[in-house]
Amino acid sequence: MVNLACILTGPLVAQTTNSWSLGSPMPTPRQGPFTGVIGSKIYVAGGVRNNAFLTVNEIYDTTTNTWSTGAPMPTGRWLGASAVVNNIFYAMGGGGGNAAVVEAYDPATNTWSTKAPMPIADTSMKAAVENNIIYVVGGASNGRLATLLSYNPATNVWSTLAPLQLGKSESAVGLLGSTIVGGLPNSGATTAETEGFNAATNSWTTLAPMPTARQAGCFGVTAGKLYVGGGDASGTPLSGSPLSMLEAYDVSANSWTSGLPSMPDAVVAPGSAIVGGTLYCFGAGSAGNPAEPGYNYVQIYQPAGGTPAISAGGILSAGAFGGFTSVAPGSWIEIYGNNLAADTRSWGSSDFTGINAPTSLDGTAVTIGGQSAFIDYISPGQVNALVPSGVPTGLQQITVKTAGGMSAAHNVTVNAAQPGLLAPSTFNINEVPYVVAILGDGSYALPAGAIPGVTSRPAKPGDALTLYGVGFGPVTPASPAGQLVQQLNSLSLPFQMSIGGNPAILIYYGLAPGYTGLYQFDVTVPSVAPGAAALTFSLNGIAGTQTLYLAVGN
């Protein structure tokens, strides 16, 4: 049976609940980096390696398990605080550079700017965000600090708040409801003491102590729990080697859970992030020593399943085909969130009933406009679904159901068509977004050697090409979404395509036989000048919105 997961998304990390997995290694090994989450991407900046304080800014895409590079951080440093407010990534303080510096990264412009410095030079502190205010907890500056600072990005102003009850550095910090949980390490020897801060009363309270005293671990908050893994236990019976055990704090019960699965690799001073309810741990060392070369591990923990939740803005048409916020009947969509499935897999032959695709996989089901969608791929953080043919246009509701319950409904706009051609990010060569076009010999119409391991050459006038798309609307004769296409067909809506400004000769334009929800376009390249030729199309007189090119040679 055809496997659309490899077409609809890049290769994802296989996950099951309450377990660890490994992601694509970080390009630059290091420890103590700054991390921030914007959308589905995690920004990992700075850190230290072999006593060199780094400015590198590497970006991990959780949807494709791939890395890219952003503009470097101006000031190289490690073990500082980081946070994201309104899609701006803030890196605050840290050792190795100016320990009071605050720099902000805007991914929309790929630029850094300098903000008001911290009131004190601080390192080894962590941060949490509540109501767009950044709270920086503890730190180290000639001893462990009890300091609590707040920063308002809107006004670029710092304030000093009520101090912790006990000075701490390299804490695990997170927002649980209206409680900012901080604590853990203290002056040379780690402590299990944990505190909670109430911003409304500007006061700290003592919380249940952590089972394992530690510092410099991987941590994050999801589903009402603060997870803490790895770290260092200096000054305790466990001192002398990095930790791997994972524990979780539940604010509603004011209690910790031990005995969770251990990290694959014991580490000290990793970067930490939460995306879609999943904990990501980046890099680290074995002893938190800046002279170490550091690791490039990406360790990923998927907590035990709970009620599924769709992320805000987490419904898109298939990302490799344009990733639009509107969808169409018969089109593939990607749903992002947490607890969306208990495991990771694509459909297989045994999931089909004859030519009919499954409407659930391992207990995960999706409804769109009250109708059952067809499910091609599931994971705890992502589900790929095919919109049924009968879903009405307009604003419709989407839900995900698992053994853990039903998600809250999210709205999505359904259009009669939402067309997009296959052009994944891997086909963006030197800032030129090429369409996926397959020549008759099976090679791709790209500059020769454009993608390592992929056979390619520029297309020539007169060459026949095959392209793929989603969301192009009904066909004649009709073929309902969710059924493998059994015969040749053609788009019901008028369709045109141009290459280099000249009309392409259309040989076939309809649903791809043997697939469902996937459109196939067989075209002949017109006479055009060599180079990157603009490829455009229109459906029912409306131009497609993607910017695409085709590599053309002599």
Coordinates of C-alpha atoms in Angstrom, one line a residue:
M1 CA 0.0 0.0 0.0
V2 CA 1.2 3.5 -0.8
N3 CA 2.8 5.4 2.1
L4 CA 2.0 9.1 1.9
A5 CA 3.8 10.0 5.2
C6 CA 7.1 10.3 3.3
I7 CA 5.4 12.7 0.9
L8 CA 3.3 14.7 3.3
T9 CA 6.0 15.3 5.9
G10 CA 9.7 14.8 6.4
P11 CA 11.0 11.9 8.4
L12 CA 9.8 12.3 12.0
V13 CA 11.2 10.9 15.2
A14 CA 9.3 7.8 16.2
Q15 CA 7.8 8.2 19.6
T16 CA 5.6 6.3 22.1
T17 CA 4.2 7.7 25.3
N18 CA 6.3 7.7 28.5
S19 CA 9.5 7.0 26.6
W20 CA 12.7 8.6 25.2
S21 CA 13.9 8.7 21.6
L22 CA 16.8 10.3 19.8
G23 CA 16.5 13.1 17.3
S24 CA 18.9 14.2 14.5
P25 CA 22.2 15.2 16.3
M26 CA 22.9 18.9 16.8
P27 CA 25.4 20.1 14.2
T28 CA 27.6 21.8 16.9
P29 CA 28.3 19.8 20.1
R30 CA 28.1 22.1 23.1
Q31 CA 26.7 22.5 26.6
G32 CA 24.8 25.2 28.4
P33 CA 23.1 26.7 25.3
F34 CA 20.2 29.2 25.3
T35 CA 16.9 27.7 23.9
G36 CA 13.6 29.2 22.7
V37 CA 10.5 27.8 21.0
I38 CA 8.7 29.7 18.2
G39 CA 6.0 27.6 16.4
S40 CA 7.4 24.1 15.7
K41 CA 11.0 25.2 15.7
I42 CA 13.5 25.3 18.6
Y43 CA 16.3 27.9 18.5
V44 CA 19.5 26.7 20.2
A45 CA 22.1 29.6 20.5
G46 CA 25.4 30.0 22.2
G47 CA 26.9 27.5 24.6
V48 CA 30.5 26.5 25.3
R49 CA 32.9 23.9 23.9
N50 CA 36.5 23.4 24.6
N51 CA 36.6 26.6 26.6
A52 CA 35.3 28.5 23.6
F53 CA 32.1 30.5 24.2
L54 CA 30.0 30.1 21.1
T55 CA 27.7 32.4 19.1
V56 CA 26.3 29.7 16.8
N57 CA 22.5 29.8 16.4
E58 CA 21.1 26.5 15.1
I59 CA 17.4 25.8 14.5
Y60 CA 15.8 22.4 15.1
D61 CA 12.5 21.8 13.2
T62 CA 10.5 19.3 15.3
T63 CA 8.2 18.5 12.3
T64 CA 11.0 17.3 10.1
N65 CA 13.7 16.4 12.6
T66 CA 16.2 18.6 10.6
W67 CA 18.6 21.4 11.5
S68 CA 19.2 24.8 9.8
T69 CA 21.3 27.9 10.8
G70 CA 20.2 31.4 11.8
A71 CA 22.2 34.6 12.3
P72 CA 24.8 34.1 15.1
M73 CA 24.2 35.5 18.6
P74 CA 26.4 38.7 18.9
T75 CA 27.8 37.8 22.3
G76 CA 29.2 34.2 22.9
R77 CA 28.2 32.8 26.3
W78 CA 26.6 29.9 28.1
L79 CA 24.5 29.1 31.2
G80 CA 22.2 32.1 30.9
A81 CA 18.4 32.5 30.9
S82 CA 16.3 32.4 27.7
A83 CA 12.6 32.9 26.9
V84 CA 10.2 33.7 24.1
V85 CA 7.6 36.5 24.1
N86 CA 5.6 37.4 21.0
N87 CA 7.8 35.3 18.8
I88 CA 11.0 37.0 19.9
F89 CA 13.8 34.9 21.4
Y90 CA 15.6 36.5 24.4
A91 CA 19.0 35.4 25.6
M92 CA 19.9 37.0 29.0
G93 CA 23.1 37.0 30.9
G94 CA 25.4 34.0 31.0
G95 CA 29.0 33.2 31.6
G96 CA 31.9 33.8 29.2
G97 CA 30.8 37.2 28.0
N98 CA 29.1 40.2 29.4
A99 CA 27.0 38.6 32.1
A100 CA 24.4 41.4 32.1
V101 CA 23.9 41.5 28.3
V102 CA 20.4 40.9 26.9
E103 CA 20.1 40.1 23.2
A104 CA 16.9 39.4 21.2
Y105 CA 16.5 37.4 18.0
D106 CA 13.7 37.9 15.5
P107 CA 13.4 34.9 13.2
A108 CA 11.2 36.9 10.8
T109 CA 14.2 39.1 9.9
N110 CA 17.0 36.8 11.0
T111 CA 18.5 39.6 13.1
W112 CA 19.6 40.2 16.7
S113 CA 19.1 43.4 18.7
T114 CA 20.4 44.5 22.1
K115 CA 18.0 45.2 24.9
A116 CA 18.3 46.9 28.4
P117 CA 21.0 45.0 30.4
M118 CA 20.1 43.0 33.5
P119 CA 20.4 45.0 36.7
I120 CA 23.1 42.6 37.9
A121 CA 25.7 40.5 36.1
D122 CA 24.2 37.0 36.4
T123 CA 24.9 33.5 35.1
S124 CA 23.5 30.1 35.8
M125 CA 19.9 31.3 36.1
K126 CA 16.7 30.2 34.4
A127 CA 13.5 31.9 33.2
A128 CA 9.8 31.5 32.9
V129 CA 7.1 33.6 31.2
E130 CA 3.7 34.6 32.6
N131 CA 1.5 37.2 30.9
N132 CA 4.3 38.2 28.5
I133 CA 6.6 39.1 31.5
I134 CA 9.9 37.2 31.8
Y135 CA 10.9 36.1 35.3
V136 CA 14.6 35.3 35.9
V137 CA 15.2 33.0 38.9
G138 CA 18.4 32.8 40.9
G139 CA 21.8 32.6 39.4
A140 CA 25.4 32.9 40.4
S141 CA 27.6 35.9 40.9
N142 CA 30.1 35.6 43.8
G143 CA 27.9 32.9 45.3
R144 CA 24.4 31.6 44.6
L145 CA 21.8 34.3 44.2
A146 CA 18.3 34.5 45.8
T147 CA 17.4 37.2 43.2
L148 CA 14.2 37.3 41.3
L149 CA 14.1 39.7 38.4
S150 CA 11.3 40.5 35.9
Y151 CA 11.7 41.9 32.4
N152 CA 8.9 43.5 30.4
P153 CA 9.8 43.3 26.7
A154 CA 7.1 45.8 25.8
T155 CA 8.7 48.6 27.8
N156 CA 12.3 47.2 27.9
V157 CA 12.3 47.6 31.7
W158 CA 13.7 45.4 34.4
S159 CA 12.4 45.1 38.0
T160 CA 13.5 43.4 41.2
L161 CA 11.0 41.3 43.0
A162 CA 10.8 39.3 46.3
P163 CA 13.9 37.1 46.7
L164 CA 13.8 33.4 46.9
Q165 CA 13.9 31.8 50.4
L166 CA 17.2 30.0 49.5
G167 CA 19.8 31.1 46.9
K168 CA 20.0 28.8 43.9
S169 CA 21.6 28.5 40.5
E170 CA 21.0 26.2 37.5
S171 CA 17.5 25.6 38.7
A172 CA 14.6 23.9 36.9
V173 CA 12.0 26.6 36.4
G174 CA 8.5 26.5 34.9
L175 CA 5.1 28.0 34.9
L176 CA 2.4 25.8 36.4
G177 CA -0.9 27.6 36.3
S178 CA -0.2 30.8 38.1
T179 CA 2.8 29.4 40.0
I180 CA 6.4 29.8 38.9
V181 CA 8.3 26.8 40.3
G182 CA 12.0 27.3 40.9
G183 CA 14.6 25.8 43.0
L184 CA 16.8 22.8 43.3
P185 CA 20.6 23.6 43.4
N186 CA 22.4 25.7 46.0
S187 CA 25.9 26.9 46.8
G188 CA 28.3 24.2 45.8
A189 CA 26.1 21.2 46.9
T190 CA 22.8 20.5 45.3
T191 CA 19.6 20.7 47.2
A192 CA 16.2 19.2 46.7
E193 CA 14.5 22.4 48.1
T194 CA 11.8 23.7 45.8
E195 CA 9.9 27.0 45.9
G196 CA 6.9 28.5 44.1
F197 CA 6.3 32.2 43.3
N198 CA 3.0 34.0 43.1
A199 CA 3.2 37.1 40.9
A200 CA 0.0 38.6 42.2
T201 CA 1.3 38.6 45.8
N202 CA 5.0 38.9 45.0
S203 CA 5.8 36.1 47.4
W204 CA 7.4 32.7 47.6
T205 CA 6.2 29.5 49.3
T206 CA 7.9 26.2 50.0
L207 CA 6.8 23.3 47.9
A208 CA 7.4 19.5 48.1
P209 CA 11.1 18.8 47.9
M210 CA 12.5 17.0 44.8
P211 CA 13.3 13.3 45.3
T212 CA 16.8 13.7 43.7
A213 CA 18.8 16.8 44.5
R214 CA 20.4 18.0 41.3
Q215 CA 21.3 21.0 39.2
A216 CA 21.8 21.8 35.5
G217 CA 19.3 19.3 34.2
C218 CA 16.9 19.2 31.3
F219 CA 13.4 20.5 32.2
G220 CA 10.1 21.7 31.0
V221 CA 6.4 22.0 31.8
T222 CA 3.6 20.1 30.0
A223 CA 0.2 19.0 31.1
G224 CA 0.5 20.5 34.5
K225 CA 3.8 18.9 35.4
L226 CA 7.4 20.1 35.6
Y227 CA 9.7 17.4 34.2
V228 CA 13.4 17.4 35.3
G229 CA 15.9 14.9 33.8
G230 CA 19.6 14.5 34.0
G231 CA 21.9 17.1 35.7
D232 CA 24.6 17.0 38.3
A233 CA 24.3 15.8 42.0
S234 CA 27.5 17.4 43.4
G235 CA 27.8 17.3 47.1
T236 CA 25.4 14.4 47.5
P237 CA 25.9 10.6 47.6
L238 CA 25.2 10.6 43.8
S239 CA 28.1 13.0 43.2
G240 CA 30.8 12.2 40.7
S241 CA 28.9 11.3 37.5
P242 CA 26.0 12.9 35.5
L243 CA 22.5 11.8 36.2
S244 CA 20.0 10.2 33.8
M245 CA 16.9 9.8 36.0
L246 CA 13.7 11.7 35.2
E247 CA 11.2 13.0 37.8
A248 CA 8.1 15.2 37.6
Y249 CA 6.4 17.7 39.9
D250 CA 2.5 18.0 39.9
V251 CA 1.5 21.4 41.2
S252 CA -2.1 20.3 41.9
A253 CA -1.0 17.5 44.3
N254 CA 2.2 19.3 45.4
S255 CA 4.1 16.1 44.9
W256 CA 6.9 14.5 42.8
T257 CA 6.8 11.3 40.7
S258 CA 9.9 9.2 40.5
G259 CA 10.7 6.1 38.5
L260 CA 10.0 7.6 35.1
P261 CA 12.1 6.3 32.2
S262 CA 15.7 7.4 32.4
M263 CA 17.4 9.5 29.7
P264 CA 19.3 7.5 27.1
D265 CA 22.4 9.4 27.9
A266 CA 23.3 11.0 31.3
V267 CA 24.1 14.7 30.8
V268 CA 24.8 17.9 32.6
A269 CA 23.8 21.4 31.4
P270 CA 21.8 20.6 28.3
G271 CA 19.4 23.1 26.6
S272 CA 15.7 22.4 27.2
A273 CA 12.5 23.0 25.4
I274 CA 8.9 21.9 25.2
V275 CA 7.0 21.6 21.8
G276 CA 3.6 20.0 21.5
G277 CA 3.8 18.5 25.0
T278 CA 7.2 16.9 24.2
L279 CA 10.4 17.6 26.1
Y280 CA 13.6 18.1 24.1
C281 CA 17.1 18.1 25.6
F282 CA 20.0 19.5 23.5
G283 CA 23.7 18.8 23.9
A284 CA 25.3 19.0 27.3
G285 CA 28.5 17.7 28.9
S286 CA 29.5 15.0 31.4
A287 CA 30.5 17.4 34.3
G288 CA 29.4 20.9 33.4
N289 CA 33.0 21.9 32.7
P290 CA 33.5 24.5 30.0
A291 CA 36.7 22.7 28.9
E292 CA 34.7 19.7 27.8
P293 CA 34.1 19.2 24.0
G294 CA 30.4 18.7 24.8
Y295 CA 27.8 16.4 23.2
N296 CA 25.5 16.9 20.2
Y297 CA 22.7 14.6 21.6
V298 CA 19.0 15.4 20.9
Q299 CA 17.1 13.5 23.5
I300 CA 13.3 13.5 23.3
Y301 CA 10.8 12.5 26.0
Q302 CA 7.1 12.0 25.3
P303 CA 5.1 12.0 28.5
A304 CA 2.4 9.6 29.3
G305 CA -0.7 10.2 27.2
G306 CA -3.6 12.4 28.5
T307 CA -6.4 14.2 26.8
P308 CA -5.5 15.2 23.2
A309 CA -5.0 18.9 22.6
I310 CA -4.6 20.7 19.2
S311 CA -2.1 23.5 19.3
A312 CA -3.1 27.1 18.5
G313 CA -2.5 27.5 14.8
G314 CA -1.8 23.8 14.6
I315 CA -4.0 22.9 11.6
L316 CA -2.4 23.4 8.1
S317 CA -2.8 21.9 4.7
A318 CA 0.2 19.6 3.9
G319 CA 3.3 21.5 4.7
A320 CA 5.3 20.2 1.7
F321 CA 2.5 21.5 -0.6
G322 CA 2.4 25.0 0.7
G323 CA 1.2 24.6 4.3
F324 CA -1.9 26.9 4.0
T325 CA -4.1 27.8 7.0
S326 CA -7.2 27.0 4.9
V327 CA -8.0 23.5 3.7
A328 CA -10.4 21.9 1.1
P329 CA -12.5 18.8 0.8
G330 CA -10.3 15.9 -0.4
S331 CA -7.1 17.6 0.7
W332 CA -4.4 16.4 3.1
I333 CA -3.9 18.3 6.3
E334 CA -1.5 18.2 9.2
I335 CA -2.7 18.6 12.8
Y336 CA -0.2 19.5 15.5
G337 CA -0.6 19.3 19.3
N338 CA 0.1 16.9 22.1
N339 CA -1.3 13.5 23.2
L340 CA -2.7 13.1 19.7
A341 CA -1.7 9.4 19.6
A342 CA -0.1 6.7 21.8
D343 CA 2.6 5.8 19.2
T344 CA 4.1 6.8 15.9
R345 CA 3.3 5.0 12.6
S346 CA 1.8 5.4 9.1
W347 CA -1.0 3.4 7.7
G348 CA -0.3 -0.1 6.2
S349 CA -2.1 -2.4 3.8
S350 CA -3.8 -4.2 6.8
D351 CA -5.4 -0.9 7.8
F352 CA -7.4 -0.6 4.6
T353 CA -10.8 -2.2 3.9
G354 CA -10.5 -3.0 0.2
I355 CA -9.8 0.4 -1.5
N356 CA -11.1 2.3 1.5
A357 CA -8.6 4.1 3.7
P358 CA -8.8 3.9 7.5
T359 CA -10.6 6.5 9.6
S360 CA -8.6 5.6 12.7
L361 CA -5.1 4.3 13.6
D362 CA -4.4 2.7 16.9
G363 CA -7.4 4.5 18.5
T364 CA -6.7 8.0 17.0
A365 CA -9.6 9.4 15.0
V366 CA -10.3 12.9 13.5
T367 CA -13.6 14.6 12.7
I368 CA -13.9 17.6 10.4
G369 CA -17.2 19.3 10.1
G370 CA -18.7 16.4 12.0
Q371 CA -17.5 13.8 9.4
S372 CA -14.8 11.2 9.9
A373 CA -11.5 12.0 8.3
F374 CA -9.1 9.4 6.8
I375 CA -5.9 8.9 8.8
D376 CA -2.5 8.3 7.1
Y377 CA 0.0 9.1 9.9
I378 CA -0.1 9.4 13.7
S379 CA 2.3 10.4 16.4
P380 CA 1.9 12.1 19.8
G381 CA 2.6 15.5 18.3
Q382 CA 1.2 15.2 14.7
V383 CA -1.6 13.6 12.8
N384 CA -2.0 13.6 9.0
A385 CA -5.6 13.4 7.8
L386 CA -7.6 13.5 4.6
V387 CA -10.6 15.9 4.6
P388 CA -13.7 14.0 3.5
S389 CA -15.3 15.0 0.2
G390 CA -18.6 15.9 1.7
V391 CA -17.3 18.5 4.2
P392 CA -19.1 21.9 3.6
T393 CA -17.1 25.0 2.8
G394 CA -16.9 27.8 5.4
L395 CA -15.8 27.6 9.0
Q396 CA -15.7 24.0 10.3
Q397 CA -14.6 22.4 13.5
I398 CA -11.9 19.7 13.9
T399 CA -11.5 17.4 16.8
V400 CA -9.0 14.6 17.6
K401 CA -10.2 11.6 19.7
T402 CA -8.0 9.0 21.4
A403 CA -8.3 6.6 24.3
G404 CA -7.5 9.6 26.5
G405 CA -10.6 11.5 25.4
M406 CA -11.7 14.1 22.9
S407 CA -9.8 17.3 22.2
A408 CA -11.4 20.7 22.3
A409 CA -12.7 21.7 18.9
H410 CA -10.6 24.0 16.7
N411 CA -12.0 26.0 13.8
V412 CA -10.6 25.8 10.3
T413 CA -11.7 27.5 7.1
V414 CA -12.7 25.0 4.3
N415 CA -12.6 26.3 0.8
A416 CA -13.8 24.6 -2.4
A417 CA -10.2 24.2 -3.4
Q418 CA -6.9 25.0 -1.7
P419 CA -4.3 24.0 -4.3
G420 CA -0.6 23.5 -3.7
L421 CA 2.2 21.7 -5.6
L422 CA 4.8 19.5 -3.9
A423 CA 7.8 21.7 -3.1
P424 CA 9.4 20.6 0.3
S425 CA 12.0 22.7 2.0
T426 CA 14.7 20.3 0.8
F427 CA 14.1 21.5 -2.7
N428 CA 14.9 25.1 -1.8
I429 CA 18.4 25.3 -3.4
N430 CA 20.4 28.5 -2.7
E431 CA 17.2 30.4 -1.8
V432 CA 15.4 29.2 -5.0
P433 CA 12.3 27.1 -4.2
Y434 CA 12.1 24.4 -6.9
V435 CA 9.0 22.3 -7.5
V436 CA 9.3 18.5 -7.3
A437 CA 9.4 17.5 -11.0
I438 CA 10.3 14.0 -12.0
L439 CA 11.8 13.3 -15.4
G440 CA 11.0 10.2 -17.5
D441 CA 14.2 8.5 -16.4
G442 CA 13.3 8.9 -12.7
S443 CA 15.7 11.8 -12.0
Y444 CA 14.6 15.2 -10.7
A445 CA 14.5 18.4 -12.6
L446 CA 17.1 20.3 -10.5
P447 CA 20.6 21.7 -11.0
A448 CA 22.9 18.7 -11.3
G449 CA 24.2 17.6 -7.8
A450 CA 21.8 20.1 -6.0
I451 CA 20.9 17.5 -3.3
P452 CA 23.5 15.0 -2.2
G453 CA 22.4 11.5 -3.1
V454 CA 19.6 12.6 -5.4
T455 CA 20.0 12.1 -9.2
S456 CA 19.1 15.3 -10.9
R457 CA 19.6 17.4 -14.1
P458 CA 17.9 20.4 -15.5
A459 CA 14.8 19.7 -17.7
K460 CA 15.0 20.5 -21.4
P461 CA 12.3 21.9 -23.7
G462 CA 10.2 18.9 -24.9
D463 CA 10.9 16.8 -21.7
A464 CA 7.9 15.2 -20.1
L465 CA 7.6 15.8 -16.3
T466 CA 5.4 14.6 -13.5
L467 CA 4.5 16.9 -10.6
Y468 CA 2.2 16.3 -7.6
G469 CA -0.3 18.4 -5.7
V470 CA -3.1 18.5 -3.1
G471 CA -6.3 20.4 -2.8
F472 CA -7.2 20.8 -6.4
G473 CA -10.9 20.0 -6.0
P474 CA -13.2 17.5 -7.6
V475 CA -12.4 15.3 -10.6
T476 CA -14.4 13.7 -13.5
P477 CA -15.4 10.9 -13.2
A478 CA -15.8 11.5 -9.4
S479 CA -13.5 9.7 -7.0
P480 CA -14.4 10.1 -3.3
A481 CA -11.7 11.1 -0.8
G482 CA -10.5 8.1 1.1
Q483 CA -10.8 5.6 -1.8
L484 CA -7.7 4.6 -3.8
V485 CA -8.2 6.0 -7.3
Q486 CA -9.1 3.2 -9.7
Q487 CA -9.2 5.0 -13.1
L488 CA -7.9 8.0 -15.0
N489 CA -9.7 11.2 -14.4
S490 CA -9.4 15.0 -14.9
L491 CA -9.9 18.1 -12.8
S492 CA -13.4 19.4 -12.9
L493 CA -12.2 23.0 -12.5
P494 CA -10.3 24.7 -15.4
F495 CA -6.5 24.4 -14.9
Q496 CA -3.5 26.0 -16.6
M497 CA 0.2 25.9 -16.0
S498 CA 3.1 28.0 -17.3
I499 CA 6.8 27.5 -17.3
G500 CA 9.0 30.6 -17.8
G501 CA 6.0 32.5 -18.9
N502 CA 5.0 30.0 -21.7
P503 CA 2.1 27.6 -21.4
A504 CA 3.1 24.1 -20.6
I505 CA 1.5 21.3 -22.5
L506 CA -0.8 19.3 -20.2
I507 CA -0.8 15.6 -20.7
Y508 CA -2.6 14.5 -17.6
Y509 CA -4.1 16.5 -14.7
G510 CA -6.2 14.7 -12.2
L511 CA -6.0 12.4 -9.1
A512 CA -3.1 10.0 -9.1
P513 CA -4.2 6.4 -9.8
G514 CA -3.5 4.1 -6.8
Y515 CA -3.5 7.0 -4.3
T516 CA -6.1 9.1 -2.5
G517 CA -6.0 12.8 -2.1
L518 CA -2.8 13.1 -4.3
Y519 CA -3.1 14.9 -7.7
Q520 CA -0.7 14.1 -10.6
F521 CA 0.3 16.5 -13.4
D522 CA 2.1 15.2 -16.4
V523 CA 3.3 18.1 -18.5
T524 CA 5.7 18.8 -21.4
V525 CA 8.3 21.6 -20.9
P526 CA 7.8 24.5 -23.4
S527 CA 10.6 26.3 -25.2
V528 CA 12.1 28.6 -22.5
A529 CA 15.5 30.1 -21.7
P530 CA 17.9 28.0 -19.6
G531 CA 18.0 28.8 -15.8
A532 CA 15.5 28.8 -13.0
A533 CA 12.2 29.3 -14.9
A534 CA 9.2 30.5 -12.9
L535 CA 6.5 27.8 -12.7
T536 CA 2.9 29.2 -12.2
F537 CA -0.5 27.7 -12.3
S538 CA -4.2 28.8 -12.1
L539 CA -7.2 26.8 -11.0
N540 CA -10.7 28.1 -12.0
G541 CA -9.0 31.3 -13.1
I542 CA -7.4 31.9 -9.7
A543 CA -3.6 32.0 -9.6
G544 CA -1.8 29.7 -7.2
T545 CA 0.0 31.5 -4.4
Q546 CA 3.2 29.5 -4.2
T547 CA 6.5 30.9 -5.6
L548 CA 8.0 28.0 -7.5
Y549 CA 10.7 27.4 -10.1
L550 CA 11.8 24.7 -12.5
A551 CA 15.5 24.1 -13.4
V552 CA 15.7 24.3 -17.2
G553 CA 18.8 23.6 -19.4
N554 CA 19.7 23.4 -23.1

